[in-house]
Amino acid sequence: MTLPEIKHCSCGKIHRSSVKKLVIGPGAVEKMPELTRDYTNPFLLADTNTYAAAGQRVKKTLETAGKKPVCYVIDEPAVKPDEKTVGCAVMHFDKTCDVIIAVGSGVINDTGKILASLSEKPYIIVGTAPSMDGYASASSSVERDGLKITLPSKCPDVIVGDTEILKNAPMRMLIAGLGDMLAKYISICEWRISHLVTGEYYCETVAETVRCALRKCVEHADGLLKRDEKAVQAVFEGLVLGGAAMEYAGMSRPASGVEHYFSHIWDMRGIEFGTPVDLHGIQCAIGTLYAAEIYDFLRTYVPDREKALEYMRRFDYESYKEKLRAFLGKGAKAMIALEQKEKKYDVEKHAARLEIILNKWPEIQTIINEEVPHACKLRTMLRNIGAPERAGDIGLDETELSLVFHATKDIRDKYVLSRLCFDLGIIDEVKFE
């Protein structure tokens, strides 16, 4: 199976993925000899958990086919996506190896992609959990100097998802994968709204690719708790397509919006202050529900021009910067530097955006109604699979949610829900109950 190339898209772009082959289904690992036919000396990267889950089986399959894999198994109780992990992988890499095979999910895949980029070797990822949408992306999410950043890396040449392995991943990782998929309700909505408000590029073909994958995941959601292979395969395929959609569009828009930024802020707080941090997909699921609740309010909200303009006039950015520094520590530095370039808090720029919002408000509400399920529906879905619903469920302080939501508008140069609420002058009125 290959990811489709779209040459004649209405958006004017040619959409293609760097993934050359996608092998998903029961017994997919047994196809490793065929997938590595052109290589003799693979470098196998795993951690102790993923090696036990699938690495040993991959190694044996390769050896039976006459390969001589060099194995590096990270022996840490909790592998972090940081300089130590990446540095150790680089230092253990054997330059005589002609292909890198990573066995794992988030951290292992991010590390493998960086190693493949640095060594300029072909890269194969054997997934062990359908837990995040980074499998098909050409970037890695890592910690550097205590900050969470995204580094350019290498998109896998081959992605292997053996459902016999994937279905046995820890249940919380299965739930996280569905959580990362549910986030697409918000990301597609915000992509369309940004297209209206800022003129940002938008592609309906890419958006529909993500929607189709999301619908399939939701249809099979009840099967996750039973570890049903069809449900697990639907989530894994959806996550891969989500990553591919980002490459299709040339940006993260199709797969991530404000719900991901809730997760990023919680990660930044965890790095800086040691506050609780959960799986990315779990945090995204919670952020998705919070976003849906706010969108429910906006479905019937009537904008007030004078209220929005007055809020902007009263907004004290200098005071806000101090709050960001106190709340996020070192992480606030990059966000403040971004604003120096972007100047989204400029009074005239705000007024121009507001005028577009007011003129396009019926269209914005139509987009919300078309793209985002009501929060009660999402809440029921999360409850049915045993997923956390609120920040407090994962040990976070819910009294800080207002500041978390404020901070989400400053992470990237991207028009998301928190920016829309700011532009409307109602961001301080948002309640998290």
mmCIF file of N, CA and C in Angstrom, residues 262 265-266 286-287 290 293-294 327 389-392 396-408 427 430-433:
data_model
loop_
_atom_site.group_PDB
_atom_site.id
_atom_site.type_symbol
_atom_site.label_atom_id
_atom_site.label_comp_id
_atom_site.label_asym_id
_atom_site.label_seq_id
_atom_site.Cartn_x
_atom_site.Cartn_y
_atom_site.Cartn_z
ATOM 1 N N PHE A 262 -3.029 23.257 24.015
ATOM 2 C CA PHE A 262 -3.245 22.926 25.426
ATOM 3 C C PHE A 262 -2.168 21.930 25.864
ATOM 4 N N ILE A 265 1.360 23.507 26.126
ATOM 5 C CA ILE A 265 1.525 24.333 27.335
ATOM 6 C C ILE A 265 1.719 23.438 28.553
ATOM 7 N N TRP A 266 0.936 22.375 28.663
ATOM 8 C CA TRP A 266 1.098 21.455 29.794
ATOM 9 C C TRP A 266 2.478 20.789 29.761
ATOM 10 N N ILE A 286 -8.362 15.924 25.972
ATOM 11 C CA ILE A 286 -8.910 16.868 26.953
ATOM 12 C C ILE A 286 -9.026 18.261 26.337
ATOM 13 N N GLY A 287 -7.985 18.681 25.617
ATOM 14 C CA GLY A 287 -8.015 19.972 24.941
ATOM 15 C C GLY A 287 -9.110 20.049 23.896
ATOM 16 N N TYR A 290 -12.397 20.699 25.745
ATOM 17 C CA TYR A 290 -12.479 22.100 26.170
ATOM 18 C C TYR A 290 -12.803 23.003 24.970
ATOM 19 N N GLU A 293 -16.421 22.766 23.902
ATOM 20 C CA GLU A 293 -17.311 23.497 24.804
ATOM 21 C C GLU A 293 -17.334 24.990 24.457
ATOM 22 N N ILE A 294 -16.169 25.528 24.110
ATOM 23 C CA ILE A 294 -16.107 26.947 23.736
ATOM 24 C C ILE A 294 -16.799 27.163 22.388
ATOM 25 N N PHE A 327 4.462 31.987 34.379
ATOM 26 C CA PHE A 327 3.694 30.755 34.188
ATOM 27 C C PHE A 327 4.483 29.687 33.438
ATOM 28 N N GLU A 389 -11.339 13.358 30.936
ATOM 29 C CA GLU A 389 -12.131 14.408 30.300
ATOM 30 C C GLU A 389 -11.689 15.814 30.691
ATOM 31 N N ARG A 390 -11.130 15.964 31.892
ATOM 32 C CA ARG A 390 -10.767 17.277 32.395
ATOM 33 C C ARG A 390 -9.311 17.287 32.817
ATOM 34 N N ALA A 391 -8.751 18.468 32.930
ATOM 35 C CA ALA A 391 -7.350 18.597 33.338
ATOM 36 C C ALA A 391 -7.103 17.971 34.707
ATOM 37 N N GLY A 392 -8.068 18.126 35.599
ATOM 38 C CA GLY A 392 -7.923 17.562 36.938
ATOM 39 C C GLY A 392 -7.818 16.052 36.926
ATOM 40 N N LEU A 396 -3.716 17.928 36.875
ATOM 41 C CA LEU A 396 -3.399 19.331 36.627
ATOM 42 C C LEU A 396 -4.329 20.258 37.395
ATOM 43 N N ASP A 397 -3.847 21.456 37.654
ATOM 44 C CA ASP A 397 -4.601 22.456 38.401
ATOM 45 C C ASP A 397 -5.588 23.155 37.467
ATOM 46 N N GLU A 398 -6.879 22.923 37.677
ATOM 47 C CA GLU A 398 -7.883 23.490 36.780
ATOM 48 C C GLU A 398 -8.082 24.988 36.985
ATOM 49 N N THR A 399 -7.600 25.530 38.077
ATOM 50 C CA THR A 399 -7.722 26.983 38.278
ATOM 51 C C THR A 399 -6.803 27.754 37.335
ATOM 52 N N GLU A 400 -5.855 27.058 36.711
ATOM 53 C CA GLU A 400 -4.910 27.704 35.796
ATOM 54 C C GLU A 400 -5.363 27.648 34.341
ATOM 55 N N LEU A 401 -6.521 27.061 34.074
ATOM 56 C CA LEU A 401 -6.943 26.828 32.692
ATOM 57 C C LEU A 401 -7.133 28.109 31.896
ATOM 58 N N SER A 402 -7.584 29.163 32.535
ATOM 59 C CA SER A 402 -7.756 30.429 31.819
ATOM 60 C C SER A 402 -6.425 30.929 31.270
ATOM 61 N N LEU A 403 -5.375 30.839 32.085
ATOM 62 C CA LEU A 403 -4.054 31.274 31.634
ATOM 63 C C LEU A 403 -3.493 30.318 30.584
ATOM 64 N N VAL A 404 -3.765 29.033 30.737
ATOM 65 C CA VAL A 404 -3.356 28.059 29.715
ATOM 66 C C VAL A 404 -3.984 28.438 28.375
ATOM 67 N N PHE A 405 -5.292 28.723 28.390
ATOM 68 C CA PHE A 405 -5.991 29.079 27.151
ATOM 69 C C PHE A 405 -5.428 30.362 26.557
ATOM 70 N N HIS A 406 -5.159 31.351 27.385
ATOM 71 C CA HIS A 406 -4.525 32.580 26.914
ATOM 72 C C HIS A 406 -3.198 32.265 26.216
ATOM 73 N N ALA A 407 -2.403 31.432 26.845
ATOM 74 C CA ALA A 407 -1.060 31.144 26.323
ATOM 75 C C ALA A 407 -1.088 30.383 25.005
ATOM 76 N N THR A 408 -2.170 29.647 24.739
ATOM 77 C CA THR A 408 -2.215 28.877 23.489
ATOM 78 C C THR A 408 -2.163 29.765 22.253
ATOM 79 N N ILE A 427 -12.137 36.530 25.578
ATOM 80 C CA ILE A 427 -11.268 35.442 26.044
ATOM 81 C C ILE A 427 -11.267 35.316 27.573
ATOM 82 N N VAL A 430 -14.289 33.127 29.022
ATOM 83 C CA VAL A 430 -14.365 31.691 28.790
ATOM 84 C C VAL A 430 -14.266 30.968 30.121
ATOM 85 N N LYS A 431 -15.201 30.082 30.406
ATOM 86 C CA LYS A 431 -15.226 29.340 31.656
ATOM 87 C C LYS A 431 -14.909 27.866 31.418
ATOM 88 N N PHE A 432 -14.121 27.278 32.308
ATOM 89 C CA PHE A 432 -13.771 25.862 32.243
ATOM 90 C C PHE A 432 -14.351 25.207 33.483
ATOM 91 N N GLU A 433 -15.483 24.587 33.330
ATOM 92 C CA GLU A 433 -16.194 24.047 34.499
ATOM 93 C C GLU A 433 -16.283 22.522 34.420
#
